Each structure stands twice: as structure tokens, then as C-alpha cells.
């Protein structure tokens, strides 16, 4: 029941069919570790949606299940359906998915350390078959969005700053001409100012290029400022979802994820919210 | 002095072959972290496929066609082997440790050794590809009597140099080469941008097969193709330790150093201790290197930052 409710909720925002819908998926690592216990979510076309949760909640696993990168980590989607752009993709390859417009930017950036920034960006165009000229145009476009990358284009990616690596990873993903980017913890290990800059670029790419984003974040505050919708994941289950504004107003989210302790809170309400939290976890 | 130069150049030229075999190891190791124990067996297979096909074609066709046909046949065989290895060995062992992959290549070496001898015979086959055999005398103006060069060695060096040049261009200048370098750097990230890992294996094993073919033909021109050619691969190990397992320039320089070193040692030190140095010189050098410089001369500097 809760399932169906969540689905309809998930499609809030823009009215058309979602570009990505994940339906009740279960993921098992090493054939024994059950990590996702029925996760459902949807990303509207052109939307920015965020998955929030603490360490080990299953955010990365969810993104990798979508991008089909789980298999190389001995993870398997054992239940559920994943649809991207109107097509089932829960048993395809990352290559196929990237060709069809869904690309992941991995947690920890994963730039090719011994390739230059320029070469890193070029690898992003691997799946494209539409000629050098088009790729060159997009390269220029990426350099427009990330002027810092143009400055460092000859440097080995292993030697540039963390912020520049994150830009490189996003720019590289853009080079595949994606309809959707799965962005895993872009804020990880970066100074607040840089995080702001990166989210700003995400917003720009979303508005200017119409790229949809699914962003996994621990930085709840930042994510909810830029996303339109959010899902909160705890130990492999979605415990709450709603529009970014609703989530920001939610007392539990404030307390557990935004770290805003309401000084006027009575102990009664604390207990109530504790119970509510218990209920999600059940 | 003229004699020293002669030994040095002779050693460098024969070192070229060590470089080639080492190169076969390096391309596979770089891309997949697997030390391919079967590289020597691939040299044997490539060599046998070439000589036998050439001999067969030579019965009816003119010489150059038989050479070209033999090469084409051997290339096809090596690509098929790469495909089979990818399909039936590597794909099955995906995500296994590099130790189990190394063990798999040991098994593979035996399979290739046996099958290639069953299919193509196990005698000694001479390789004739039209390389002139007369020795060449150069630098007569500089040294009394000049410097005597083995022309087979000289040709081998020229051909190997061309091959290396082609490889460098392939890895540095083509899109496929870029993808292969990306895979060598970060498997997971390469997958995330859509580079299919099995495809890269197919390419990389084919490249290693072509390098094996070149080594087989050049080595075979000197001593013929026979089973013992697999031990040529053993000479590549000290080269790799010297040059680093992941470096193409390292493989080349390492091969030249070992080649020149063992010839010079044989001629100038060997006479003092009764000869035979050539057989173990490379391993002793490698051992010393392991102790003082374990990354090798050109071992990749790991970029570590958090
Ligand atoms: N390859 C793996 N094999 C086994 N278990 C794994 C594997 N990867 C992740 N897990 C487990 O799955 C759970 C979810 O991990 P996941 O990486 O998806 O969390 P996350 O929400 O992304 O956390 P973080 O914020 O730390 O990145 C964790 O308990 C983790 O230990
Ligand atoms: Mg994570």
C-alpha cells in the first residue's frame, strides 16, 4: 500500500511520465548481503531529485543498480523493475545505458588519474558515434561551463584539486550527451564554497541542457536547496519522501538530517518524533 | 674499441627481441593487471601458425604471397585466440583476484602449447622471410676493420622499432588507445563512461598476439620456430623487473639493457670465470634490481591523493 502511495508521490512535479522509475528493487551483494529492501523512486523528465541518507544507507547501491555498475561488485538486483526513458534497463550493460543517455558520476569522482583533464573529457564521448565535429562542439561547451577545466586541460587529473576533479567527472559525463546524470555525493570532501559552485553548475546544466539529475547526498541542506524532490533512505528502505520544501519543513528531517534542533520542542514532541522515526525503520 | 662497439651493438640488437616479448606482457598487465604467463606460448603458437601456413602457401604461390598469406593467417589465429580467451577465460573470472587470473594464464599456457603443437607440428621449422643473411660491416672509417653486424639482427631491430612506433601512436593518438589507457587507470570509472571491459580485453589480447607474432618471426629467423621458443618469454621477466611492469618505454629500455649487458658480460667477464654468463646474467641483474629499485626504472609513479 505504502508502495503505491509513494509511486504516485514520486511522480510529483512535472506531469509527464518519469524519465527514470525504480520499482521496488531489492539488491543483494555477494549472494548473501541484502542491502536494498524494496526501494522505489521516480525522477521526472528534466527534474532534480535527491536521495538522502546517512553512511551505509544504500544510496550508492541504488545509483549503481540503476547504472548497472553493480555487477562488477558482485551485487545483483534480485527483485523489482527499473525503467529508463520508457525501457527496462535492470538487466543491461553500462555501455548500453550510457549510449541511451543515462550516465553515472561515481562517488569519489574517479577521474583517470594518469590522463590529462582533456583526455578525461574525451573518454566521456566513448559511446558517441556522431563524429569529431560534434564532440569538439560539446568539448567547447563543457569548457564554457567549467572555465577552470580549460585552464587545467593539460594537467594530469590526478594532480588537480578535488573540486576540479569533481568538475572533470561531471564534465566527462556531459560528454556522453546524457538525458540523465546519476550523481553520487558531489559534495564529498569539498569546501562549502566549491560545493556551492558545483551545485550551481548542476542547476545550470539542468536548466540549459534539460539534463535530469538523481543526486545521492549526505549534505541534506545543500541537496534540498537544489532538488525539487527528495527521498530519505535508511538501511535500504525509503522512509520518507516529498517535495524539497516539504522535507525541509519536516521536523524529523530537521532534527536528524539538517541538524537543526528546535529549542522550543517539548519532550512530548521529541518522543513523538522518535516514534515516527521508529515507524520508518520498522 | 672497435670490438667493444661490435659486442655492444650486437647485444643491443638482440635485446630488441627481449623488448618485444616484454612489451607483450606490459600491454596486458597495464590494461588488466594480469601477468600473462601464456605470453611465451602465444609466441610459439604465432610462430608455428606463420611458418606452417607460409610453407603450405609456398607450394603453389610466389614467395611474397606466401609470406603475406602466412602473416595474415597467423594474425587471424591470434585474434581468434584473443576472442576465445576473452569469452571462455576472462569473462568467467571477472572480478576474481589477479592471482586467480594469473593461475588461469598458467593453465592457458599449457593448453596453447599442446594445441598449437598438435595442430601445427612439433619439429623445428626454419623461418624464411627474405631477410638477407650476410653480415654487414659498418664504421670502417672509424675503426680498424670496421664493426661487423648481423644483418638479421639489424632487420629485426628495424621491424621492431616500427612496431613500437605503431603501438605508441595507437595508444596515444587513437580513440581506442585512449579508452584502453582509461581502463588501465580505473576499471570502474571506465565502465561508468560506457567503455565495455570485455571489448578492451579482446583488443588488448589481440595486440599482445600481434606482438607475439612479430617476436616469433624475428626470433625464428635466427634460430627457427620450435617449442623452446616459449622460454624466450622467461627472458622477458628480468626485463620487466628492470623496466617496470607497466611501462612501454621501460620494456624497450629494459630489453636493450639486458641484451647489451649479457653480451658484454659474456665477452668481457665470461672469459675470466669460464663463460656461460649469458644464461643467468639477466636474472642476477633483475635480482639486484628487485632489492634496490623494486618499481623498476620506469615503474609508474602512483598518484596518491585523497
Ligand atoms: N561491494 C559490496 N559488497 C558487500 N556489501 C556492500 C558492498 N558495497 C556496499 N555494501 C554494503 O551496502 C550497504 C550500503 O552501502 P552504500 O555504499 O550503498 O551506502 P551509501 O548510502 O552510499 O553510503 P555512503 O554515504 O557512505 O556512501 C552498506 O552496509 C555497505 O556495507
Ligand atoms: Mg555512497
Coordinates of C-alpha atoms and ligand atoms in Angstrom, one line a residue:
Chain A
X1 CA 0.0 0.0 0.0
X2 CA 2.7 2.4 1.1
X3 CA 4.4 1.4 -2.1
X4 CA 1.7 2.7 -4.4
X5 CA 1.3 5.9 -2.5
X6 CA 5.0 6.5 -2.9
X7 CA 4.9 5.9 -6.6
X8 CA 2.3 8.5 -7.2
X9 CA 4.1 10.8 -4.9
X10 CA 7.3 10.2 -6.7
X11 CA 5.9 11.5 -10.0
X12 CA 5.0 14.8 -8.5
X13 CA 6.2 17.9 -10.1
X14 CA 6.2 17.6 -13.9
X15 CA 3.1 15.8 -15.2
X16 CA 4.6 13.5 -17.9
X17 CA 5.9 10.0 -17.4
X18 CA 9.1 10.0 -15.4
X19 CA 12.4 9.6 -17.3
X20 CA 13.5 7.1 -14.6
X21 CA 11.4 4.9 -12.4
X22 CA 12.6 2.4 -10.0
X23 CA 10.1 -0.1 -8.7
X24 CA 10.5 -2.0 -5.5
X25 CA 14.0 -3.2 -6.1
X26 CA 16.0 -5.5 -3.9
X27 CA 19.8 -5.7 -4.1
X28 CA 22.0 -8.5 -2.7
X29 CA 25.8 -8.3 -2.5
X30 CA 27.9 -11.5 -2.6
X31 CA 24.7 -13.5 -2.8
X32 CA 24.0 -13.0 0.9
X33 CA 24.0 -9.4 2.0
X34 CA 20.6 -7.9 1.4
X35 CA 21.3 -4.2 1.1
X36 CA 18.2 -2.7 -0.6
X37 CA 14.9 -3.9 0.7
X38 CA 12.4 -2.7 -1.8
X39 CA 13.3 0.8 -3.0
X40 CA 11.1 2.7 -5.3
X41 CA 11.6 6.2 -6.7
X42 CA 10.9 8.2 -9.8
X43 CA 12.7 11.1 -11.5
X44 CA 10.5 13.4 -13.7
X45 CA 11.9 14.4 -17.0
X46 CA 14.0 17.5 -16.5
X47 CA 13.9 17.2 -12.7
X48 CA 16.5 17.2 -10.0
X49 CA 15.7 14.6 -7.4
X50 CA 17.8 13.7 -4.4
X51 CA 18.4 10.6 -2.4
X52 CA 19.4 11.4 1.2
X53 CA 20.7 9.2 3.9
X54 CA 23.5 8.5 6.3
X55 CA 26.6 6.4 5.7
X56 CA 25.7 2.9 4.5
X57 CA 22.0 3.7 3.9
X58 CA 22.3 2.3 0.4
X59 CA 22.4 5.5 -1.8
X60 CA 25.4 4.4 -3.8
X61 CA 23.9 0.9 -4.2
X62 CA 20.7 2.4 -5.5
X63 CA 22.5 4.5 -8.1
X64 CA 24.7 1.6 -9.2
X65 CA 21.7 -0.7 -9.5
X66 CA 20.3 1.8 -12.0
X67 CA 23.6 2.3 -13.9
X68 CA 24.3 -1.4 -14.0
X69 CA 27.6 -0.9 -12.3
X70 CA 26.7 -3.3 -9.5
X71 CA 27.6 -6.5 -11.3
X72 CA 31.3 -5.7 -11.2
X73 CA 31.0 -5.5 -7.4
X74 CA 29.2 -8.8 -7.1
X75 CA 25.9 -7.0 -6.5
X76 CA 22.7 -8.2 -8.1
X77 CA 19.2 -6.7 -8.5
X78 CA 17.1 -9.7 -7.4
X79 CA 13.7 -8.1 -7.5
X80 CA 11.9 -5.2 -9.0
X81 CA 11.9 -3.2 -12.2
X82 CA 14.0 -0.3 -13.4
X83 CA 12.8 1.7 -16.3
X84 CA 14.8 4.5 -18.0
X85 CA 13.3 6.5 -20.8
X86 CA 10.4 4.0 -21.3
X87 CA 12.6 0.9 -21.5
X88 CA 13.5 -1.7 -18.9
X89 CA 17.2 -1.4 -18.0
X90 CA 17.6 -3.6 -15.0
X91 CA 19.5 -6.2 -16.9
X92 CA 21.6 -4.4 -19.4
X93 CA 25.2 -3.1 -19.5
X94 CA 26.6 0.3 -18.5
X95 CA 27.7 0.7 -22.1
X96 CA 24.1 0.3 -23.4
X97 CA 22.8 2.6 -20.7
X98 CA 25.3 5.4 -21.4
X99 CA 24.6 5.1 -25.1
X100 CA 20.9 5.6 -24.3
X101 CA 21.6 8.7 -22.2
X102 CA 22.0 7.7 -18.6
X103 CA 25.4 8.1 -17.1
X104 CA 26.7 7.9 -13.5
X105 CA 29.3 10.2 -11.9
X106 CA 30.7 7.9 -9.2
X107 CA 31.3 8.7 -5.6
X108 CA 34.8 9.8 -5.0
X109 CA 35.0 11.3 -8.6
X110 CA 37.1 8.6 -10.2
X111 CA 38.9 10.7 -12.7
X112 CA 41.5 8.8 -14.8
X113 CA 44.5 10.0 -12.7
X114 CA 47.2 9.4 -15.4
X115 CA 45.2 11.0 -18.2
X116 CA 45.0 14.8 -18.7
X117 CA 41.8 16.7 -18.0
X118 CA 41.3 17.0 -21.7
X119 CA 41.7 13.3 -22.3
X120 CA 39.4 12.6 -19.4
X121 CA 36.7 14.6 -21.0
X122 CA 37.3 12.8 -24.3
X123 CA 36.8 9.4 -22.7
X124 CA 33.3 10.6 -21.8
X125 CA 32.5 10.7 -25.5
X126 CA 33.4 7.0 -25.9
X127 CA 29.8 5.8 -26.7
X128 CA 29.2 8.5 -29.3
X129 CA 29.2 7.8 -33.0
X130 CA 28.3 11.2 -34.3
X131 CA 31.6 12.5 -35.5
X132 CA 34.5 14.6 -34.3
X133 CA 33.0 17.9 -35.0
X134 CA 30.0 17.4 -32.7
X135 CA 32.3 16.1 -30.0
X136 CA 34.5 19.1 -30.4
X137 CA 31.5 21.4 -30.0
X138 CA 30.5 19.7 -26.8
X139 CA 34.0 19.8 -25.5
X140 CA 33.9 23.6 -26.0
X141 CA 30.6 23.7 -24.3
X142 CA 32.0 21.8 -21.3
X143 CA 34.9 24.2 -21.1
X144 CA 32.4 27.1 -21.1
X145 CA 30.6 25.6 -18.1
X146 CA 33.8 24.8 -16.3
X147 CA 36.4 27.5 -17.2
X148 CA 38.7 26.1 -14.6
X149 CA 38.9 22.9 -16.6
X150 CA 40.1 24.8 -19.6
X151 CA 42.9 26.3 -17.6
X152 CA 43.9 22.8 -16.4
X153 CA 43.3 20.9 -19.6
X154 CA 46.9 19.7 -19.9
X155 CA 47.3 18.7 -16.3
X156 CA 47.0 15.1 -15.2
X157 CA 43.7 14.6 -13.5
X158 CA 45.5 13.0 -10.5
X159 CA 47.2 16.3 -9.7
X160 CA 44.3 18.8 -9.8
X161 CA 42.3 19.8 -6.8
X162 CA 39.3 17.8 -5.5
X163 CA 36.9 20.4 -6.8
X164 CA 38.4 20.4 -10.2
X165 CA 38.3 16.6 -10.2
X166 CA 34.6 16.7 -9.4
X167 CA 34.1 19.2 -12.3
X168 CA 36.1 16.9 -14.5
X169 CA 33.9 13.9 -13.6
X170 CA 30.7 15.9 -14.3
X171 CA 32.2 17.4 -17.5
X172 CA 33.2 13.9 -18.6
X173 CA 29.7 12.6 -18.0
X174 CA 28.3 15.6 -20.0
X175 CA 30.4 14.5 -23.0
X176 CA 28.2 11.5 -23.4
X177 CA 25.3 13.8 -24.1
X178 CA 23.2 12.4 -21.3
X179 CA 19.5 12.8 -20.7
X180 CA 20.1 12.0 -17.1
X181 CA 23.1 12.0 -14.7
X182 CA 23.3 9.9 -11.6
X183 CA 25.4 12.0 -9.3
X184 CA 26.9 10.3 -6.3
X185 CA 27.9 12.6 -3.4
X186 CA 29.3 15.5 -5.3
X187 CA 30.0 17.4 -2.1
X188 CA 32.2 14.7 -0.6
X189 CA 35.4 16.2 0.9
X190 CA 35.0 19.6 -0.7
X191 CA 34.9 23.0 0.8
X192 CA 31.5 24.6 1.2
X193 CA 32.3 27.3 -1.4
X194 CA 33.2 24.7 -4.0
X195 CA 30.2 22.6 -3.2
X196 CA 28.1 25.7 -3.8
X197 CA 29.8 26.2 -7.2
X198 CA 29.2 22.6 -8.2
X199 CA 25.6 22.5 -7.3
X200 CA 25.2 25.8 -9.2
X201 CA 26.6 24.2 -12.3
X202 CA 24.3 21.2 -11.8
X203 CA 21.4 23.6 -11.7
X204 CA 22.7 25.4 -14.9
X205 CA 23.1 22.1 -16.8
X206 CA 19.6 21.1 -15.7
X207 CA 18.1 24.3 -16.9
X208 CA 20.2 24.9 -20.0
X209 CA 20.6 21.4 -21.3
X210 CA 17.5 19.8 -19.8
X211 CA 19.5 17.1 -18.1
X212 CA 17.7 15.3 -15.3
X213 CA 19.6 14.6 -12.2
X214 CA 19.4 12.0 -9.4
X215 CA 21.7 13.1 -6.7
X216 CA 22.8 11.0 -3.7
X217 CA 23.9 13.2 -0.9
X218 CA 24.7 13.3 2.8
X219 CA 24.7 17.1 2.6
X220 CA 20.9 17.3 3.1
X221 CA 20.8 21.0 3.3
X222 CA 22.6 21.6 0.0
X223 CA 20.7 18.9 -1.8
X224 CA 17.3 20.1 -0.7
X225 CA 18.1 23.6 -1.8
X226 CA 18.7 22.5 -5.4
X227 CA 16.5 19.4 -5.8
X228 CA 12.8 19.6 -6.3
X229 CA 12.0 16.3 -4.7
X230 CA 13.8 14.1 -2.2
X231 CA 13.8 10.6 -0.9
X232 CA 15.2 9.6 2.5
X233 CA 16.8 6.3 2.7
X234 CA 17.6 4.4 5.9
X235 CA 19.2 0.9 5.9
X236 CA 17.9 0.0 2.5
X237 CA 14.4 1.4 2.7
X238 CA 12.8 4.7 1.8
X239 CA 11.4 6.1 5.0
X240 CA 10.1 9.4 3.8
X241 CA 9.8 11.3 0.5
X242 CA 8.3 14.5 -0.6
X243 CA 9.0 17.8 -2.3
X244 CA 12.1 19.5 -1.2
X245 CA 10.2 22.3 0.5
X246 CA 8.1 19.8 2.5
X247 CA 11.1 17.9 3.5
X248 CA 12.9 21.0 4.7
X249 CA 9.9 21.9 6.9
X250 CA 9.6 18.3 8.3
X251 CA 10.5 18.2 11.9
X252 CA 12.2 14.8 11.7
X253 CA 14.3 15.8 8.7
X254 CA 15.3 19.0 10.5
X255 CA 16.3 17.1 13.5
X256 CA 18.0 14.0 12.0
X257 CA 19.3 15.3 8.7
X258 CA 19.6 19.1 8.9
X259 CA 20.9 19.1 12.4
X260 CA 18.5 21.9 13.4
X261 CA 17.5 21.2 17.0
X262 CA 14.3 23.1 17.6
X263 CA 14.8 24.7 21.0
X264 CA 11.1 25.1 21.6
X265 CA 10.4 21.4 21.2
X266 CA 8.7 19.8 24.1
X267 CA 9.8 16.5 25.3
X268 CA 6.5 15.1 24.2
X269 CA 7.1 16.1 20.6
X270 CA 10.6 14.6 20.8
X271 CA 9.1 11.3 21.8
X272 CA 6.5 11.6 19.1
X273 CA 9.2 12.2 16.5
X274 CA 11.2 9.3 17.9
X275 CA 8.2 7.1 17.5
X276 CA 7.7 8.3 14.0
X277 CA 11.4 7.5 13.2
X278 CA 10.9 4.1 14.7
X279 CA 8.0 3.5 12.4
X280 CA 10.1 4.3 9.3
X281 CA 12.7 1.9 10.4
X282 CA 10.3 -0.9 11.0
Chain B
X1 CA 87.4 -0.3 -29.0
X2 CA 86.0 -1.5 -32.3
X3 CA 85.5 -4.9 -30.8
X4 CA 83.7 -3.4 -27.8
X5 CA 81.3 -1.4 -30.0
X6 CA 80.7 -4.5 -32.0
X7 CA 79.7 -6.6 -29.0
X8 CA 77.6 -3.7 -27.6
X9 CA 75.7 -3.2 -30.9
X10 CA 75.2 -6.9 -31.3
X11 CA 73.8 -7.1 -27.7
X12 CA 71.5 -4.1 -28.2
X13 CA 70.1 -5.6 -31.4
X14 CA 69.4 -9.0 -29.7
X15 CA 67.9 -7.1 -26.8
X16 CA 65.3 -5.7 -29.2
X17 CA 63.7 -9.2 -29.1
X18 CA 63.5 -9.2 -25.4
X19 CA 61.9 -5.8 -25.5
X20 CA 59.3 -7.1 -27.9
X21 CA 58.3 -10.1 -25.7
X22 CA 58.3 -7.9 -22.6
X23 CA 56.0 -5.5 -24.5
X24 CA 53.5 -8.3 -24.9
X25 CA 53.4 -8.7 -21.1
X26 CA 53.2 -5.0 -20.5
X27 CA 50.2 -4.3 -22.6
X28 CA 48.2 -7.0 -20.9
X29 CA 49.4 -6.2 -17.4
X30 CA 48.7 -2.5 -17.9
X31 CA 45.2 -3.0 -19.0
X32 CA 44.1 -5.7 -16.7
X33 CA 46.7 -6.2 -14.0
X34 CA 47.2 -9.8 -15.1
X35 CA 50.7 -11.2 -15.6
X36 CA 50.1 -13.3 -18.7
X37 CA 52.1 -16.4 -18.2
X38 CA 51.0 -17.6 -21.6
X39 CA 52.8 -14.9 -23.5
X40 CA 55.6 -17.3 -24.4
X41 CA 53.1 -19.8 -25.6
X42 CA 51.5 -17.2 -27.7
X43 CA 54.9 -16.6 -29.3
X44 CA 55.1 -20.3 -30.1
X45 CA 51.6 -20.5 -31.5
X46 CA 52.0 -17.4 -33.6
X47 CA 55.3 -18.7 -35.0
X48 CA 54.0 -22.1 -35.8
X49 CA 50.9 -20.8 -37.4
X50 CA 53.0 -18.5 -39.6
X51 CA 55.7 -21.0 -40.7
X52 CA 53.2 -23.7 -41.5
X53 CA 50.8 -21.5 -43.4
X54 CA 53.7 -20.0 -45.3
X55 CA 55.1 -23.4 -46.2
X56 CA 51.7 -24.5 -47.3
X57 CA 51.1 -21.5 -49.5
X58 CA 54.7 -21.6 -50.8
X59 CA 53.9 -24.8 -52.6
X60 CA 51.6 -23.0 -55.0
X61 CA 52.2 -19.3 -54.8
X62 CA 55.1 -17.0 -55.2
X63 CA 57.3 -16.2 -52.2
X64 CA 55.9 -12.8 -51.2
X65 CA 52.4 -14.0 -51.4
X66 CA 53.2 -16.9 -49.1
X67 CA 54.8 -14.6 -46.6
X68 CA 51.8 -12.2 -46.6
X69 CA 49.4 -15.1 -46.5
X70 CA 51.3 -16.7 -43.6
X71 CA 51.2 -13.4 -41.7
X72 CA 47.5 -12.9 -42.4
X73 CA 46.8 -16.5 -41.2
X74 CA 48.8 -16.1 -38.1
X75 CA 47.1 -12.7 -37.3
X76 CA 43.7 -14.4 -37.7
X77 CA 44.7 -17.2 -35.3
X78 CA 46.0 -14.7 -32.7
X79 CA 42.7 -12.7 -32.9
X80 CA 40.7 -15.9 -32.5
X81 CA 42.8 -16.9 -29.5
X82 CA 42.2 -13.4 -28.0
X83 CA 38.5 -13.9 -28.6
X84 CA 38.4 -17.4 -27.1
X85 CA 40.4 -16.2 -24.1
X86 CA 38.0 -13.3 -23.6
X87 CA 34.9 -15.4 -23.9
X88 CA 35.9 -18.5 -22.0
X89 CA 38.6 -17.5 -19.5
X90 CA 38.4 -13.8 -18.6
X91 CA 34.7 -13.3 -18.7
X92 CA 34.3 -16.4 -16.4
X93 CA 36.8 -15.0 -14.0
X94 CA 35.5 -11.4 -13.9
X95 CA 36.0 -9.8 -10.5
X96 CA 38.4 -12.6 -9.4
X97 CA 41.7 -11.7 -7.8
X98 CA 44.6 -11.1 -10.1
X99 CA 46.2 -14.2 -8.6
X100 CA 43.4 -16.5 -9.9
X101 CA 43.7 -14.8 -13.2
X102 CA 47.5 -15.5 -13.2
X103 CA 46.8 -19.1 -12.4
X104 CA 44.3 -19.2 -15.3
X105 CA 47.0 -18.0 -17.6
X106 CA 49.3 -20.8 -16.5
X107 CA 46.7 -23.2 -17.5
X108 CA 46.2 -21.4 -20.7
X109 CA 49.9 -21.6 -21.4
X110 CA 49.8 -25.4 -21.3
X111 CA 46.6 -25.6 -23.4
X112 CA 48.1 -23.3 -26.1
X113 CA 51.5 -25.2 -26.0
X114 CA 49.7 -28.6 -26.6
X115 CA 47.1 -27.5 -29.0
X116 CA 49.5 -25.5 -31.2
X117 CA 51.9 -28.4 -31.5
X118 CA 49.0 -30.8 -32.2
X119 CA 47.7 -28.5 -34.9
X120 CA 50.9 -27.4 -36.5
X121 CA 53.5 -30.0 -35.6
X122 CA 56.4 -30.1 -33.1
X123 CA 59.6 -30.1 -35.2
X124 CA 62.0 -27.3 -35.8
X125 CA 60.8 -25.1 -38.6
X126 CA 63.1 -22.6 -40.3
X127 CA 61.6 -19.1 -41.0
X128 CA 62.4 -17.5 -44.3
X129 CA 61.0 -14.1 -44.8
X130 CA 63.6 -12.8 -47.2
X131 CA 65.9 -11.0 -44.7
X132 CA 69.4 -11.1 -46.1
X133 CA 71.8 -13.2 -44.0
X134 CA 75.2 -11.7 -45.0
X135 CA 76.8 -9.8 -42.2
X136 CA 77.2 -6.1 -42.7
X137 CA 80.4 -4.1 -42.0
X138 CA 79.9 -0.5 -40.9
X139 CA 82.1 2.3 -39.5
X140 CA 85.1 1.1 -41.4
X141 CA 86.4 4.7 -41.4
X142 CA 86.3 4.9 -37.6
X143 CA 87.7 1.6 -36.5
X144 CA 90.3 -0.6 -38.0
X145 CA 88.4 -3.3 -39.9
X146 CA 85.1 -1.7 -39.1
X147 CA 82.2 -3.1 -37.0
X148 CA 80.6 -6.4 -38.0
X149 CA 76.8 -6.5 -37.7
X150 CA 74.5 -9.4 -38.1
X151 CA 72.0 -8.3 -40.7
X152 CA 69.2 -10.4 -39.3
X153 CA 69.6 -8.6 -36.0
X154 CA 69.6 -5.3 -37.8
X155 CA 66.4 -6.0 -39.7
X156 CA 64.8 -7.4 -36.6
X157 CA 65.6 -4.1 -34.8
X158 CA 64.2 -2.0 -37.6
X159 CA 61.0 -4.0 -37.8
X160 CA 60.6 -4.0 -34.0
X161 CA 61.2 -0.2 -33.9
X162 CA 58.4 0.3 -36.5
X163 CA 56.1 -1.9 -34.5
X164 CA 56.8 0.0 -31.3
X165 CA 56.2 3.2 -33.1
X166 CA 52.8 1.9 -34.4
X167 CA 51.9 0.9 -30.8
X168 CA 52.8 4.2 -29.4
X169 CA 50.7 6.0 -32.0
X170 CA 47.9 3.6 -31.3
X171 CA 47.9 4.1 -27.6
X172 CA 48.5 7.8 -27.6
X173 CA 46.6 9.1 -30.7
X174 CA 43.6 7.0 -31.3
X175 CA 40.2 6.9 -29.5
X176 CA 40.6 3.1 -28.9
X177 CA 44.0 3.7 -27.4
X178 CA 42.6 6.4 -25.1
X179 CA 39.9 4.0 -24.0
X180 CA 42.5 1.3 -23.2
X181 CA 44.6 3.8 -21.2
X182 CA 41.4 4.8 -19.3
X183 CA 40.7 1.1 -18.5
X184 CA 44.3 0.7 -17.3
X185 CA 43.9 3.7 -15.0
X186 CA 40.5 2.9 -13.4
X187 CA 38.3 0.0 -14.4
X188 CA 35.2 1.2 -12.6
X189 CA 35.4 4.7 -14.0
X190 CA 35.9 3.3 -17.5
X191 CA 32.8 1.2 -17.1
X192 CA 30.9 4.2 -15.8
X193 CA 31.6 6.2 -19.0
X194 CA 30.4 3.2 -21.1
X195 CA 33.7 1.5 -22.1
X196 CA 32.9 -2.2 -22.2
X197 CA 35.6 -4.1 -20.4
X198 CA 35.3 -7.4 -22.4
X199 CA 35.8 -5.4 -25.6
X200 CA 39.0 -3.9 -24.2
X201 CA 40.3 -7.4 -23.3
X202 CA 39.7 -8.6 -26.8
X203 CA 41.7 -5.7 -28.2
X204 CA 44.5 -5.9 -25.7
X205 CA 44.9 -9.7 -26.2
X206 CA 44.9 -9.3 -29.9
X207 CA 47.6 -6.6 -29.6
X208 CA 49.6 -8.9 -27.4
X209 CA 49.1 -11.7 -30.0
X210 CA 50.4 -9.4 -32.8
X211 CA 53.5 -8.6 -30.7
X212 CA 54.0 -12.3 -30.1
X213 CA 53.8 -12.9 -33.8
X214 CA 56.4 -10.2 -34.5
X215 CA 58.7 -11.7 -31.8
X216 CA 58.2 -15.2 -33.2
X217 CA 59.0 -14.3 -36.8
X218 CA 62.1 -12.3 -35.8
X219 CA 63.4 -14.8 -33.3
X220 CA 62.5 -17.7 -35.6
X221 CA 64.6 -16.1 -38.4
X222 CA 67.6 -16.6 -36.1
X223 CA 67.0 -20.0 -34.6
X224 CA 63.9 -21.4 -36.2
X225 CA 60.5 -22.0 -34.6
X226 CA 60.4 -24.7 -32.0
X227 CA 59.0 -25.5 -28.6
X228 CA 61.9 -23.9 -26.8
X229 CA 60.8 -20.5 -28.0
X230 CA 58.4 -20.4 -25.1
X231 CA 61.4 -19.9 -22.9
X232 CA 62.2 -16.7 -24.7
X233 CA 59.4 -15.4 -22.5
X234 CA 61.4 -16.2 -19.4
X235 CA 63.9 -13.6 -20.6
X236 CA 61.2 -11.1 -20.5
X237 CA 60.7 -11.3 -16.8
X238 CA 64.0 -9.8 -15.8
X239 CA 63.4 -7.2 -18.5
X240 CA 60.1 -6.3 -16.8
X241 CA 61.7 -6.2 -13.4
X242 CA 64.2 -3.8 -14.8
X243 CA 61.9 -1.6 -16.8
X244 CA 58.7 -1.8 -14.7
X245 CA 55.7 -3.9 -15.4
X246 CA 53.5 -1.1 -16.6
X247 CA 55.8 0.9 -18.8
X248 CA 56.2 0.6 -22.6
X249 CA 59.4 2.7 -22.7
X250 CA 60.6 0.6 -19.7
X251 CA 60.1 -2.6 -21.6
X252 CA 62.1 -1.3 -24.5
X253 CA 65.0 0.2 -22.5
X254 CA 65.0 -2.9 -20.2
X255 CA 65.3 -5.2 -23.1
X256 CA 68.1 -3.3 -24.6
X257 CA 70.0 -3.1 -21.3
X258 CA 69.6 -6.8 -20.7
X259 CA 70.6 -7.6 -24.3
X260 CA 73.7 -5.4 -24.2
X261 CA 74.6 -6.3 -20.7
X262 CA 74.6 -10.0 -21.1
X263 CA 76.6 -9.9 -24.3
X264 CA 79.2 -7.6 -22.8
X265 CA 79.3 -9.6 -19.6
X266 CA 79.8 -12.8 -21.6
X267 CA 82.6 -11.4 -23.7
X268 CA 84.5 -9.4 -21.2
X269 CA 83.8 -11.0 -17.8
X270 CA 82.9 -14.5 -19.0
X271 CA 86.4 -15.2 -20.2
X272 CA 87.6 -14.7 -16.7
X273 CA 85.2 -17.1 -15.0
X274 CA 84.8 -19.6 -17.7
X275 CA 81.8 -18.3 -19.7
X276 CA 78.1 -19.2 -19.7
X277 CA 77.3 -15.9 -18.1
X278 CA 74.7 -15.1 -20.8
X279 CA 72.3 -17.7 -19.3
X280 CA 72.0 -16.2 -15.9
X281 CA 73.2 -12.7 -16.2
X282 CA 69.7 -11.2 -16.7
X283 CA 68.3 -12.9 -13.6
X284 CA 71.1 -11.7 -11.4
X285 CA 70.7 -8.2 -12.6
X286 CA 66.9 -8.5 -12.0
X287 CA 67.5 -9.8 -8.5
X288 CA 69.8 -6.9 -7.7
X289 CA 67.3 -4.5 -9.1
X290 CA 64.5 -6.0 -7.0
X291 CA 66.5 -5.3 -3.9
X292 CA 67.4 -1.7 -4.6
X293 CA 64.7 -0.4 -7.0
X294 CA 61.6 -2.6 -6.8
X295 CA 59.5 -0.4 -9.0
X296 CA 61.8 -0.7 -12.0
X297 CA 63.4 2.1 -13.9
X298 CA 60.2 3.3 -15.4
X299 CA 57.7 1.9 -12.9
X300 CA 54.6 4.0 -12.9
X301 CA 54.5 6.6 -10.2
X302 CA 51.3 6.0 -8.4
X303 CA 49.3 9.2 -7.9
X304 CA 48.0 9.1 -4.4
X305 CA 45.9 11.8 -3.1
X306 CA 42.8 12.0 -1.1
Ligands
LIG1 N1 30.6 -4.4 -2.7 C1 29.9 -4.6 -1.6 N2 29.8 -5.9 -1.0 C2 29.1 -6.0 0.1 N3 28.5 -5.1 0.8 C3 28.5 -3.9 0.3 C4 29.2 -3.6 -0.9 N4 29.0 -2.2 -1.2 C5 28.3 -1.7 -0.2 N5 27.9 -2.7 0.7 C6 27.1 -2.5 1.9 O1 25.9 -2.0 1.4 C7 25.4 -1.0 2.4 C8 25.0 0.2 1.6 O2 26.2 0.8 1.0 P1 26.2 2.0 0.1 O3 27.6 2.2 -0.4 O4 25.1 1.9 -0.9 O5 25.8 3.2 1.1 P2 25.8 4.8 0.9 O6 24.4 5.2 1.3 O7 26.2 5.1 -0.4 O8 26.8 5.2 2.0 P3 27.9 6.4 1.9 O9 27.2 7.6 2.3 O10 28.9 6.0 3.0 O11 28.5 6.4 0.6 C9 26.5 -0.8 3.4 O12 26.1 -1.5 4.6 C10 27.7 -1.5 2.8 O13 28.5 -2.1 3.8
LIG2 MG1 27.8 6.1 -1.2

